[in-house]
mmCIF file of C-alpha atoms in Angstrom:
data_model
loop_
_atom_site.group_PDB
_atom_site.id
_atom_site.type_symbol
_atom_site.label_atom_id
_atom_site.label_comp_id
_atom_site.label_asym_id
_atom_site.label_seq_id
_atom_site.Cartn_x
_atom_site.Cartn_y
_atom_site.Cartn_z
ATOM 1 C CA MET A 1 44.805 -14.168 -42.143
ATOM 2 C CA GLU A 2 47.926 -15.004 -41.069
ATOM 3 C CA TYR A 3 47.504 -12.366 -38.246
ATOM 4 C CA ILE A 4 44.629 -14.940 -36.855
ATOM 5 C CA GLN A 5 46.355 -17.755 -37.366
ATOM 6 C CA GLN A 6 49.719 -16.085 -35.302
ATOM 7 C CA ALA A 7 46.893 -15.668 -32.934
ATOM 8 C CA LEU A 8 45.327 -18.426 -32.121
ATOM 9 C CA ASN A 9 48.893 -20.317 -31.968
ATOM 10 C CA ALA A 10 49.740 -18.431 -29.214
ATOM 11 C CA SER A 11 45.792 -18.822 -27.363
ATOM 12 C CA GLN A 12 46.974 -22.286 -27.479
ATOM 13 C CA ARG A 13 50.075 -22.849 -25.770
ATOM 14 C CA VAL A 14 48.592 -20.032 -22.979
ATOM 15 C CA PRO A 15 47.900 -22.272 -19.944
ATOM 16 C CA LEU A 16 44.188 -23.707 -19.505
ATOM 17 C CA LEU A 17 44.349 -22.483 -16.011
ATOM 18 C CA LEU A 18 45.020 -18.877 -16.224
ATOM 19 C CA VAL A 19 42.193 -19.162 -19.196
ATOM 20 C CA VAL A 20 39.421 -20.228 -16.535
ATOM 21 C CA SER A 21 40.730 -17.608 -14.009
ATOM 22 C CA LEU A 22 40.709 -14.685 -16.661
ATOM 23 C CA VAL A 23 37.536 -15.942 -17.153
ATOM 24 C CA VAL A 24 36.009 -16.331 -13.323
ATOM 25 C CA SER A 25 37.573 -13.258 -12.330
ATOM 26 C CA THR A 26 35.870 -11.220 -15.194
ATOM 27 C CA LEU A 27 32.570 -12.660 -14.307
ATOM 28 C CA VAL A 28 32.865 -11.496 -10.392
ATOM 29 C CA GLY A 29 33.910 -8.205 -11.867
ATOM 30 C CA ILE A 30 30.798 -7.922 -13.275
ATOM 31 C CA ALA A 31 28.912 -9.335 -10.800
ATOM 32 C CA ILE A 32 30.035 -7.198 -8.211
ATOM 33 C CA LEU A 33 29.778 -3.878 -10.657
ATOM 34 C CA LEU A 34 25.956 -4.617 -10.778
ATOM 35 C CA TYR A 35 25.722 -5.440 -7.651
ATOM 36 C CA LEU A 36 27.312 -1.626 -6.658
ATOM 37 C CA ALA A 37 24.937 -0.931 -8.862
ATOM 38 C CA LEU A 38 21.795 -2.187 -7.663
ATOM 39 C CA PHE A 39 22.409 0.270 -4.563
ATOM 40 C CA ILE A 40 22.414 3.274 -6.621
ATOM 41 C CA VAL A 41 19.486 2.339 -8.494
ATOM 42 C CA ALA A 42 17.327 0.723 -5.663
ATOM 43 C CA PRO A 43 15.174 3.636 -3.768
ATOM 44 C CA ILE A 44 15.752 4.029 -0.984
ATOM 45 C CA PRO A 45 12.660 6.554 0.555
ATOM 46 C CA ARG A 46 13.211 10.073 2.095
ATOM 47 C CA PRO A 47 12.219 10.207 6.377
ATOM 48 C CA PRO A 48 8.905 12.738 6.292
ATOM 49 C CA LEU A 49 9.313 16.063 7.908
ATOM 50 C CA ARG A 50 7.643 17.199 10.855
ATOM 51 C CA SER A 51 4.782 19.390 9.450
ATOM 52 C CA GLU A 52 3.825 16.113 7.084
ATOM 53 C CA LYS A 53 3.327 14.327 10.505
ATOM 54 C CA THR A 54 0.187 16.214 10.949
ATOM 55 C CA TYR A 55 -3.177 17.204 9.879
ATOM 56 C CA ARG A 56 -5.801 19.790 9.060
ATOM 57 C CA THR A 57 -9.137 18.715 9.579
ATOM 58 C CA ILE A 58 -12.778 21.160 10.399
ATOM 59 C CA GLU A 59 -13.553 21.595 13.887
ATOM 60 C CA PRO A 60 -17.674 21.133 14.589
ATOM 61 C CA SER A 61 -17.945 24.587 14.366
ATOM 62 C CA GLY A 62 -16.908 24.696 10.552
ATOM 63 C CA GLU A 63 -13.327 26.159 11.730
ATOM 64 C CA ILE A 64 -9.971 24.121 9.835
ATOM 65 C CA ARG A 65 -7.658 23.602 12.390
ATOM 66 C CA GLY A 66 -3.937 22.627 10.917
ATOM 67 C CA GLY A 67 -0.798 21.451 12.500
ATOM 68 C CA LYS A 68 -2.535 18.852 14.775
ATOM 69 C CA GLU A 69 -0.145 16.231 15.425
ATOM 70 C CA LEU A 70 -0.886 13.065 13.638
ATOM 71 C CA PRO A 71 -0.831 9.664 15.863
ATOM 72 C CA CYS A 72 2.248 6.997 14.923
ATOM 73 C CA TRP A 73 2.274 3.541 15.646
ATOM 74 C CA GLN A 74 5.235 2.900 13.333
ATOM 75 C CA ASP A 75 7.380 5.210 15.401
ATOM 76 C CA ASN A 76 6.162 3.417 18.829
ATOM 77 C CA TYR A 77 6.696 0.108 17.428
ATOM 78 C CA HIS A 78 10.334 1.535 16.768
ATOM 79 C CA ALA A 79 10.708 2.421 20.051
ATOM 80 C CA GLN A 80 10.031 -0.394 21.921
ATOM 81 C CA ARG A 81 11.566 -2.310 19.459
ATOM 82 C CA GLN A 82 14.687 -0.846 20.032
ATOM 83 C CA ALA A 83 14.199 -0.306 23.681
ATOM 84 C CA ALA A 84 13.612 -3.827 23.583
ATOM 85 C CA ARG A 85 15.802 -4.939 21.511
ATOM 86 C CA TYR A 86 13.706 -7.048 20.075
ATOM 87 C CA ALA A 87 14.487 -8.943 16.673
ATOM 88 C CA PRO A 88 12.150 -7.711 14.157
ATOM 89 C CA ASN A 89 8.763 -8.335 14.032
ATOM 90 C CA LYS A 90 8.453 -10.226 17.746
ATOM 91 C CA GLY A 91 7.541 -9.726 20.787
ATOM 92 C CA PHE A 92 5.443 -6.415 20.016
ATOM 93 C CA GLU A 93 2.172 -5.853 18.977
ATOM 94 C CA VAL A 94 1.113 -2.606 17.869
ATOM 95 C CA GLU A 95 -1.658 -0.483 19.962
ATOM 96 C CA ASP A 96 -5.208 -1.438 20.388
ATOM 97 C CA ALA A 97 -6.879 0.627 17.651
ATOM 98 C CA GLU A 98 -9.225 3.885 18.462
ATOM 99 C CA VAL A 99 -11.772 3.029 15.157
ATOM 100 C CA PHE A 100 -13.232 0.372 13.505
ATOM 101 C CA MET A 101 -12.018 1.851 9.687
ATOM 102 C CA SER A 102 -9.366 3.473 8.478
ATOM 103 C CA LEU A 103 -8.972 4.380 4.937
ATOM 104 C CA VAL A 104 -6.031 6.341 3.227
ATOM 105 C CA VAL A 105 -6.732 7.833 0.083
ATOM 106 C CA PRO A 106 -3.339 8.789 -1.943
ATOM 107 C CA ALA A 107 -4.249 11.830 -4.100
ATOM 108 C CA TYR A 108 -2.162 14.067 -6.731
ATOM 109 C CA ASN A 109 -3.796 16.920 -8.732
ATOM 110 C CA GLU A 110 -7.537 14.894 -7.605
ATOM 111 C CA GLU A 111 -9.823 18.300 -6.625
ATOM 112 C CA GLU A 112 -12.277 17.149 -10.064
ATOM 113 C CA ARG A 113 -12.191 13.340 -8.750
ATOM 114 C CA LEU A 114 -11.757 13.647 -5.162
ATOM 115 C CA GLY A 115 -15.455 15.121 -3.815
ATOM 116 C CA ILE A 116 -16.917 12.067 -6.046
ATOM 117 C CA MET A 117 -14.930 9.287 -3.900
ATOM 118 C CA LEU A 118 -15.338 10.758 -0.780
ATOM 119 C CA THR A 119 -18.678 11.674 -1.181
ATOM 120 C CA GLU A 120 -19.081 7.167 -2.159
ATOM 121 C CA ALA A 121 -16.586 6.413 0.226
ATOM 122 C CA VAL A 122 -18.511 8.305 3.338
ATOM 123 C CA GLU A 123 -21.546 7.487 3.137
ATOM 124 C CA TYR A 124 -21.089 3.891 3.184
ATOM 125 C CA LEU A 125 -18.453 4.411 6.505
ATOM 126 C CA LYS A 126 -21.220 6.308 8.252
ATOM 127 C CA GLN A 127 -23.828 3.644 7.574
ATOM 128 C CA GLU A 128 -21.872 0.507 8.248
ATOM 129 C CA TYR A 129 -19.503 1.967 10.638
ATOM 130 C CA GLY A 130 -20.651 5.284 12.084
ATOM 131 C CA ASP A 131 -24.237 4.643 14.335
ATOM 132 C CA ILE A 132 -22.493 1.642 16.444
ATOM 133 C CA ALA A 133 -22.778 4.212 19.744
ATOM 134 C CA PRO A 134 -22.181 2.598 23.099
ATOM 135 C CA ILE A 135 -24.457 2.145 25.906
ATOM 136 C CA VAL A 136 -25.149 3.689 28.586
ATOM 137 C CA GLN A 137 -26.264 2.880 31.716
ATOM 138 C CA GLY A 138 -28.058 4.534 34.149
ATOM 139 C CA ASN A 139 -25.888 6.290 36.237
ATOM 140 C CA GLY A 140 -24.427 7.298 33.150
ATOM 141 C CA ASN A 141 -21.675 5.303 33.052
ATOM 142 C CA HIS A 142 -20.544 3.698 29.212
ATOM 143 C CA ALA A 143 -21.227 0.384 29.004
ATOM 144 C CA LYS A 144 -19.131 -2.505 28.005
ATOM 145 C CA ARG A 145 -21.086 -4.005 24.334
ATOM 146 C CA LYS A 146 -21.336 -7.791 24.815
ATOM 147 C CA VAL A 147 -23.631 -9.763 22.548
ATOM 148 C CA THR A 148 -23.405 -12.799 21.150
ATOM 149 C CA ASN A 149 -21.007 -13.321 17.551
ATOM 150 C CA GLN A 150 -23.080 -12.258 15.250
ATOM 151 C CA GLU A 151 -21.361 -10.766 11.777
ATOM 152 C CA LEU A 152 -23.352 -8.116 9.932
ATOM 153 C CA SER A 153 -23.211 -7.212 5.907
ATOM 154 C CA ASN A 154 -20.301 -4.730 6.528
ATOM 155 C CA GLY A 155 -17.916 -7.517 7.900
ATOM 156 C CA HIS A 156 -17.884 -5.972 11.529
ATOM 157 C CA VAL A 157 -18.420 -9.210 13.958
ATOM 158 C CA PHE A 158 -19.731 -8.903 17.281
ATOM 159 C CA THR A 159 -17.672 -11.201 19.450
ATOM 160 C CA GLY A 160 -18.899 -10.596 22.787
ATOM 161 C CA THR A 161 -15.889 -8.513 23.850
ATOM 162 C CA THR A 162 -15.782 -4.310 23.184
ATOM 163 C CA GLN A 163 -15.315 -3.462 19.543
ATOM 164 C CA PRO A 164 -14.007 -0.233 18.113
ATOM 165 C CA SER A 165 -16.702 1.347 16.426
ATOM 166 C CA GLY A 166 -16.270 4.187 13.616
ATOM 167 C CA TRP A 167 -13.994 5.496 11.188
ATOM 168 C CA GLU A 168 -11.673 8.212 10.170
ATOM 169 C CA VAL A 169 -10.604 9.099 6.269
ATOM 170 C CA LEU A 170 -6.477 9.980 5.418
ATOM 171 C CA VAL A 171 -6.974 12.216 2.874
ATOM 172 C CA VAL A 172 -2.809 11.699 1.523
ATOM 173 C CA SER A 173 -1.980 15.246 -0.653
ATOM 174 C CA ASP A 174 0.817 13.744 -2.701
ATOM 175 C CA GLY A 175 2.575 17.232 -3.305
ATOM 176 C CA SER A 176 -0.281 18.474 -4.634
ATOM 177 C CA LYS A 177 -0.088 21.422 -7.036
ATOM 178 C CA ASP A 178 -4.001 22.109 -7.288
ATOM 179 C CA LYS A 179 -6.567 22.767 -4.704
ATOM 180 C CA THR A 180 -7.134 19.238 -3.940
ATOM 181 C CA ILE A 181 -6.041 20.329 0.475
ATOM 182 C CA ASP A 182 -9.340 22.539 -0.380
ATOM 183 C CA THR A 183 -11.731 20.406 -2.060
ATOM 184 C CA ALA A 184 -10.767 18.060 0.855
ATOM 185 C CA LEU A 185 -11.694 20.107 3.812
ATOM 186 C CA GLN A 186 -14.937 21.336 2.540
ATOM 187 C CA PHE A 187 -15.764 18.664 1.821
ATOM 188 C CA ALA A 188 -15.709 17.916 5.255
ATOM 189 C CA ARG A 189 -16.982 21.842 6.044
ATOM 190 C CA ASN A 190 -20.330 20.474 3.447
ATOM 191 C CA LEU A 191 -20.167 17.132 6.099
ATOM 192 C CA GLY A 192 -20.472 19.081 9.710
ATOM 193 C CA GLY A 193 -20.465 18.359 13.327
ATOM 194 C CA LYS A 194 -18.015 14.725 14.214
ATOM 195 C CA ALA A 195 -17.585 13.825 11.175
ATOM 196 C CA ALA A 196 -15.798 16.680 9.872
ATOM 197 C CA SER A 197 -13.682 15.614 11.741
ATOM 198 C CA SER A 198 -12.957 12.592 11.317
ATOM 199 C CA ILE A 199 -11.605 13.553 7.643
ATOM 200 C CA ARG A 200 -8.159 13.675 7.853
ATOM 201 C CA VAL A 201 -6.369 16.407 5.443
ATOM 202 C CA ILE A 202 -1.881 15.321 5.665
ATOM 203 C CA HIS A 203 -0.061 17.066 3.340
ATOM 204 C CA LEU A 204 3.166 16.029 1.740
ATOM 205 C CA HIS A 205 5.248 18.706 0.611
ATOM 206 C CA GLU A 206 7.201 17.294 -2.189
ATOM 207 C CA ASN A 207 5.134 14.765 -4.745
ATOM 208 C CA ARG A 208 7.272 10.926 -3.626
ATOM 209 C CA GLY A 209 4.444 8.884 -5.879
ATOM 210 C CA LYS A 210 1.783 6.971 -4.863
ATOM 211 C CA GLY A 211 3.068 4.418 -2.986
ATOM 212 C CA GLY A 212 5.085 7.160 -0.860
ATOM 213 C CA ALA A 213 1.528 7.939 0.090
ATOM 214 C CA VAL A 214 -0.149 5.757 1.004
ATOM 215 C CA THR A 215 2.816 4.334 2.651
ATOM 216 C CA HIS A 216 2.885 7.595 5.185
ATOM 217 C CA GLY A 217 -0.814 7.156 5.396
ATOM 218 C CA MET A 218 -0.613 3.617 6.485
ATOM 219 C CA ARG A 219 1.669 4.837 9.578
ATOM 220 C CA HIS A 220 -0.959 7.129 10.941
ATOM 221 C CA VAL A 221 -3.705 5.231 10.615
ATOM 222 C CA ARG A 222 -6.261 4.380 13.954
ATOM 223 C CA GLY A 223 -8.090 1.947 12.348
ATOM 224 C CA LYS A 224 -8.560 -1.897 13.631
ATOM 225 C CA TYR A 225 -8.627 -2.763 9.701
ATOM 226 C CA ALA A 226 -7.129 -0.646 7.148
ATOM 227 C CA ILE A 227 -7.780 0.328 3.355
ATOM 228 C CA PHE A 228 -6.928 2.516 0.641
ATOM 229 C CA ALA A 229 -8.508 3.369 -2.154
ATOM 230 C CA ASP A 230 -7.399 6.001 -5.469
ATOM 231 C CA ALA A 231 -8.690 8.821 -5.214
ATOM 232 C CA ASP A 232 -11.122 8.254 -8.708
ATOM 233 C CA GLY A 233 -13.376 6.346 -6.995
ATOM 234 C CA ALA A 234 -13.042 3.663 -9.599
ATOM 235 C CA SER A 235 -13.204 0.608 -7.087
ATOM 236 C CA LYS A 236 -17.160 -0.089 -6.233
ATOM 237 C CA PHE A 237 -16.917 0.821 -2.504
ATOM 238 C CA GLU A 238 -19.885 -0.929 -0.529
ATOM 239 C CA ASP A 239 -17.459 -3.992 -1.482
ATOM 240 C CA LEU A 240 -15.511 -2.872 1.450
ATOM 241 C CA GLY A 241 -17.318 -5.330 3.284
ATOM 242 C CA LYS A 242 -16.480 -8.254 1.246
ATOM 243 C CA LEU A 243 -13.222 -7.623 1.862
ATOM 244 C CA VAL A 244 -13.391 -7.281 5.709
ATOM 245 C CA ARG A 245 -15.490 -10.639 5.655
ATOM 246 C CA ALA A 246 -12.771 -12.174 3.372
ATOM 247 C CA SER A 247 -10.070 -11.043 6.053
ATOM 248 C CA LYS A 248 -11.799 -12.711 8.436
ATOM 249 C CA GLU A 249 -12.014 -15.493 7.047
ATOM 250 C CA ILE A 250 -7.830 -16.431 6.527
ATOM 251 C CA GLU A 251 -6.459 -14.166 9.722
ATOM 252 C CA ASP A 252 -3.869 -16.397 11.440
ATOM 253 C CA ALA A 253 -3.943 -16.753 15.789
ATOM 254 C CA ASP A 254 -2.251 -13.155 15.711
ATOM 255 C CA GLY A 255 -4.779 -10.833 14.207
ATOM 256 C CA ARG A 256 -2.686 -10.913 10.288
ATOM 257 C CA GLY A 257 -4.906 -10.689 7.145
ATOM 258 C CA VAL A 258 -4.071 -8.971 3.371
ATOM 259 C CA ALA A 259 -7.921 -8.832 0.937
ATOM 260 C CA VAL A 260 -7.087 -8.079 -1.750
ATOM 261 C CA GLY A 261 -9.213 -6.066 -3.667
ATOM 262 C CA SER A 262 -9.022 -7.578 -7.594
ATOM 263 C CA ARG A 263 -11.115 -6.616 -11.168
ATOM 264 C CA ALA A 264 -9.284 -10.310 -12.639
ATOM 265 C CA HIS A 265 -13.134 -11.087 -12.842
ATOM 266 C CA LEU A 266 -13.172 -8.703 -15.414
ATOM 267 C CA VAL A 267 -10.805 -10.182 -18.068
ATOM 268 C CA GLY A 268 -13.022 -10.661 -20.955
ATOM 269 C CA SER A 269 -15.491 -7.431 -20.316
ATOM 270 C CA GLU A 270 -16.817 -4.291 -21.913
ATOM 271 C CA ALA A 271 -14.911 -2.205 -19.509
ATOM 272 C CA VAL A 272 -11.585 -4.101 -20.321
ATOM 273 C CA VAL A 273 -12.289 -5.115 -24.019
ATOM 274 C CA LYS A 274 -13.221 -1.337 -24.702
ATOM 275 C CA ARG A 275 -9.174 -0.802 -23.953
ATOM 276 C CA SER A 276 -6.910 -0.400 -27.167
ATOM 277 C CA PHE A 277 -4.607 -3.115 -27.700
ATOM 278 C CA LEU A 278 -1.260 -1.321 -26.774
ATOM 279 C CA ARG A 279 -2.917 -1.041 -23.267
ATOM 280 C CA ASN A 280 -4.260 -4.942 -22.842
ATOM 281 C CA LEU A 281 -0.942 -6.480 -24.473
ATOM 282 C CA LEU A 282 1.394 -4.273 -21.349
ATOM 283 C CA MET A 283 -0.810 -5.548 -19.070
ATOM 284 C CA HIS A 284 -0.206 -9.163 -20.219
ATOM 285 C CA SER A 285 2.819 -8.497 -20.668
ATOM 286 C CA PHE A 286 3.121 -7.160 -17.067
ATOM 287 C CA HIS A 287 1.616 -9.877 -15.963
ATOM 288 C CA LEU A 288 3.868 -12.718 -17.415
ATOM 289 C CA LEU A 289 6.818 -10.477 -16.169
ATOM 290 C CA LEU A 290 5.210 -10.790 -12.573
ATOM 291 C CA ARG A 291 4.360 -14.540 -12.314
ATOM 292 C CA LEU A 292 8.122 -14.650 -13.695
ATOM 293 C CA LEU A 293 10.140 -12.373 -11.073
ATOM 294 C CA THR A 294 7.536 -12.892 -7.854
ATOM 295 C CA PRO A 295 7.510 -15.474 -5.480
ATOM 296 C CA PRO A 296 5.265 -18.008 -5.284
ATOM 297 C CA ALA A 297 2.131 -16.962 -2.956
ATOM 298 C CA THR A 298 2.128 -12.721 -4.709
ATOM 299 C CA ALA A 299 2.646 -14.915 -8.450
ATOM 300 C CA ALA A 300 -0.925 -16.600 -7.795
ATOM 301 C CA ILE A 301 -2.371 -13.233 -7.327
ATOM 302 C CA ARG A 302 -4.012 -12.438 -10.470
ATOM 303 C CA ASP A 303 -4.230 -8.387 -10.275
ATOM 304 C CA THR A 304 -1.295 -6.809 -7.911
ATOM 305 C CA GLN A 305 -2.584 -3.436 -9.006
ATOM 306 C CA CYS A 306 -6.045 -2.922 -7.784
ATOM 307 C CA GLY A 307 -5.819 0.580 -5.643
ATOM 308 C CA PHE A 308 -8.220 -1.159 -3.096
ATOM 309 C CA LYS A 309 -6.289 -3.921 -0.301
ATOM 310 C CA LEU A 310 -7.389 -3.738 3.421
ATOM 311 C CA PHE A 311 -5.227 -4.578 6.049
ATOM 312 C CA SER A 312 -5.988 -6.373 9.599
ATOM 313 C CA ARG A 313 -4.397 -3.726 12.204
ATOM 314 C CA PRO A 314 -1.834 -7.035 13.596
ATOM 315 C CA SER A 315 -0.607 -6.749 9.927
ATOM 316 C CA LEU A 316 0.444 -3.583 9.310
ATOM 317 C CA PRO A 317 4.272 -3.957 12.108
ATOM 318 C CA TYR A 318 5.439 -6.530 8.956
ATOM 319 C CA ILE A 319 4.729 -4.647 6.184
ATOM 320 C CA ILE A 320 4.590 -0.432 6.475
ATOM 321 C CA PRO A 321 8.038 -0.281 8.019
ATOM 322 C CA PHE A 322 10.032 -2.488 5.585
ATOM 323 C CA MET A 323 8.348 -0.156 2.554
ATOM 324 C CA HIS A 324 11.002 0.673 -0.103
ATOM 325 C CA SER A 325 8.485 1.219 -3.622
ATOM 326 C CA GLU A 326 6.608 4.515 -3.565
ATOM 327 C CA SER A 327 6.459 4.232 -8.095
ATOM 328 C CA TRP A 328 3.021 2.235 -9.015
ATOM 329 C CA ILE A 329 4.642 -1.163 -8.428
ATOM 330 C CA PHE A 330 4.518 -0.637 -4.399
ATOM 331 C CA ASP A 331 1.667 -3.176 -4.260
ATOM 332 C CA VAL A 332 4.131 -5.610 -5.554
ATOM 333 C CA GLU A 333 6.413 -4.893 -2.264
ATOM 334 C CA MET A 334 3.047 -5.538 -0.184
ATOM 335 C CA LEU A 335 2.128 -8.884 -0.988
ATOM 336 C CA MET A 336 5.805 -9.848 -1.602
ATOM 337 C CA LEU A 337 6.122 -8.652 2.045
ATOM 338 C CA ALA A 338 3.509 -10.288 3.797
ATOM 339 C CA GLU A 339 4.021 -13.379 1.529
ATOM 340 C CA SER A 340 7.891 -13.491 3.324
ATOM 341 C CA ALA A 341 6.087 -12.985 6.674
ATOM 342 C CA ASN A 342 3.629 -16.060 6.096
ATOM 343 C CA ILE A 343 0.472 -13.768 6.473
ATOM 344 C CA PRO A 344 -2.295 -15.120 4.585
ATOM 345 C CA VAL A 345 -3.723 -12.854 1.911
ATOM 346 C CA ILE A 346 -6.835 -13.775 -0.348
ATOM 347 C CA GLU A 347 -7.806 -12.050 -3.361
ATOM 348 C CA VAL A 348 -11.910 -11.084 -3.269
ATOM 349 C CA PRO A 349 -13.791 -9.677 -6.554
ATOM 350 C CA ILE A 350 -15.022 -6.272 -6.446
ATOM 351 C CA GLY A 351 -17.025 -4.063 -8.520
ATOM 352 C CA TRP A 352 -14.923 -1.717 -10.782
ATOM 353 C CA HIS A 353 -15.324 0.700 -13.723
ATOM 354 C CA GLU A 354 -13.187 3.025 -15.659
ATOM 355 C CA VAL A 355 -13.161 6.913 -14.569
ATOM 356 C CA LYS A 356 -11.205 9.828 -17.049
ATOM 357 C CA GLY A 357 -8.667 11.437 -16.146
ATOM 358 C CA SER A 358 -6.730 8.842 -15.107
ATOM 359 C CA LYS A 359 -2.655 9.720 -14.951
ATOM 360 C CA LEU A 360 -0.965 6.974 -15.764
ATOM 361 C CA ASN A 361 1.113 6.829 -18.995
ATOM 362 C CA VAL A 362 0.097 3.237 -20.205
ATOM 363 C CA LEU A 363 4.080 3.108 -21.959
ATOM 364 C CA TRP A 364 6.613 4.788 -19.896
ATOM 365 C CA ASP A 365 5.057 3.801 -16.918
ATOM 366 C CA SER A 366 4.349 0.117 -17.950
ATOM 367 C CA LEU A 367 8.154 0.649 -18.882
ATOM 368 C CA GLY A 368 8.910 1.798 -15.475
ATOM 369 C CA MET A 369 6.834 -0.952 -13.464
ATOM 370 C CA ALA A 370 8.657 -3.495 -15.320
ATOM 371 C CA TRP A 371 12.423 -1.888 -14.342
ATOM 372 C CA GLY A 372 10.401 -1.445 -10.571
ATOM 373 C CA LEU A 373 9.695 -4.935 -10.602
ATOM 374 C CA ALA A 374 12.759 -5.903 -11.302
ATOM 375 C CA VAL A 375 15.163 -3.608 -9.122
ATOM 376 C CA LEU A 376 12.938 -4.432 -6.553
ATOM 377 C CA ARG A 377 12.951 -8.505 -6.611
ATOM 378 C CA ALA A 378 16.392 -7.752 -7.087
ATOM 379 C CA ALA A 379 17.089 -5.366 -4.204
ATOM 380 C CA TRP A 380 14.970 -7.914 -1.366
ATOM 381 C CA GLY A 381 16.402 -10.990 -3.234
ATOM 382 C CA LEU A 382 20.535 -9.930 -3.576
ATOM 383 C CA GLY A 383 19.975 -8.436 0.542
ATOM 384 C CA VAL A 384 20.043 -5.133 -0.664
ATOM 385 C CA TYR A 385 16.820 -4.780 1.487
ATOM 386 C CA ARG A 386 16.984 -6.205 4.606
ATOM 387 C CA ARG A 387 14.087 -6.326 7.654
ATOM 388 C CA SER A 388 16.646 -5.767 10.337
#
């Protein structure tokens, strides 16, 4: 007791300015250490390997053709920006689309579920986007298709100018150990004809995570619109037309727009009620964390994690080159980047059903998503990540 009293008396003789200086110095030191630690824990994606920028496909003859180089709008984007010394995201437009719709399917050990998903997706793509043939004139030349404004149920709008038609599917095998690649190629072979070569299979040598696989695929899309969809087929693929129409309604003068498939309207439905108490608790806790940590427009999205998101081609250079997260939280980074670039985003209710075989560990992956969200927000907020 006497020792404590002596310590208190001694502390009273220390100048107040010195005490304040020590406290401030300690706090500044802690802040610097935390900032440096952020550089360590903030993920930085590895560059793609040369072989990962190639694809395999099925020729009309039925033979597998591999080692074909993927077109990469992002490489062209960086090259032209560097050559012209443009400011970030200014003065450059991504090259024209070659097809109307690109579908990116991230797949990790999905040999059992991939075929079912591809069947539903390709049936819709062939029906809605694959049968628009060019008009042939009497001299054998292809005439430009020019009709009055007409919006179809698939979201394809004829505006009196030439529109790209057709589709492609990019299956990105994310370091799969099973027969995911063989399944995708066999599916393409069964399609036969020109449709077979519209299926492009990409192999990532090491597992990067769902976000890494989606980002990689999005760098190589040729479509006027690009959508990614989960390999489990849980989303109702025919709702793609709803997303295209919604995107067209909100696109800005540069044609930028993002349409987010949403399951928020299903809260309270049988599909959600049947989930375990723990899963529902973690879902609501994650949504609360999102509202606290993300900027306003992103926080307003009721379902950020649905694996069914559509991007117009002009929006891609403002999002994809600046992606860092390769884990489950990558959706949020996409939406944050869209918000920071003032890209219009709309949430669209879609059909959805639970599919067995999920690789999501409810507890550990939820904790990982919470950690990833905190790191992501801090890295962008404190300048660890930048658009430059």
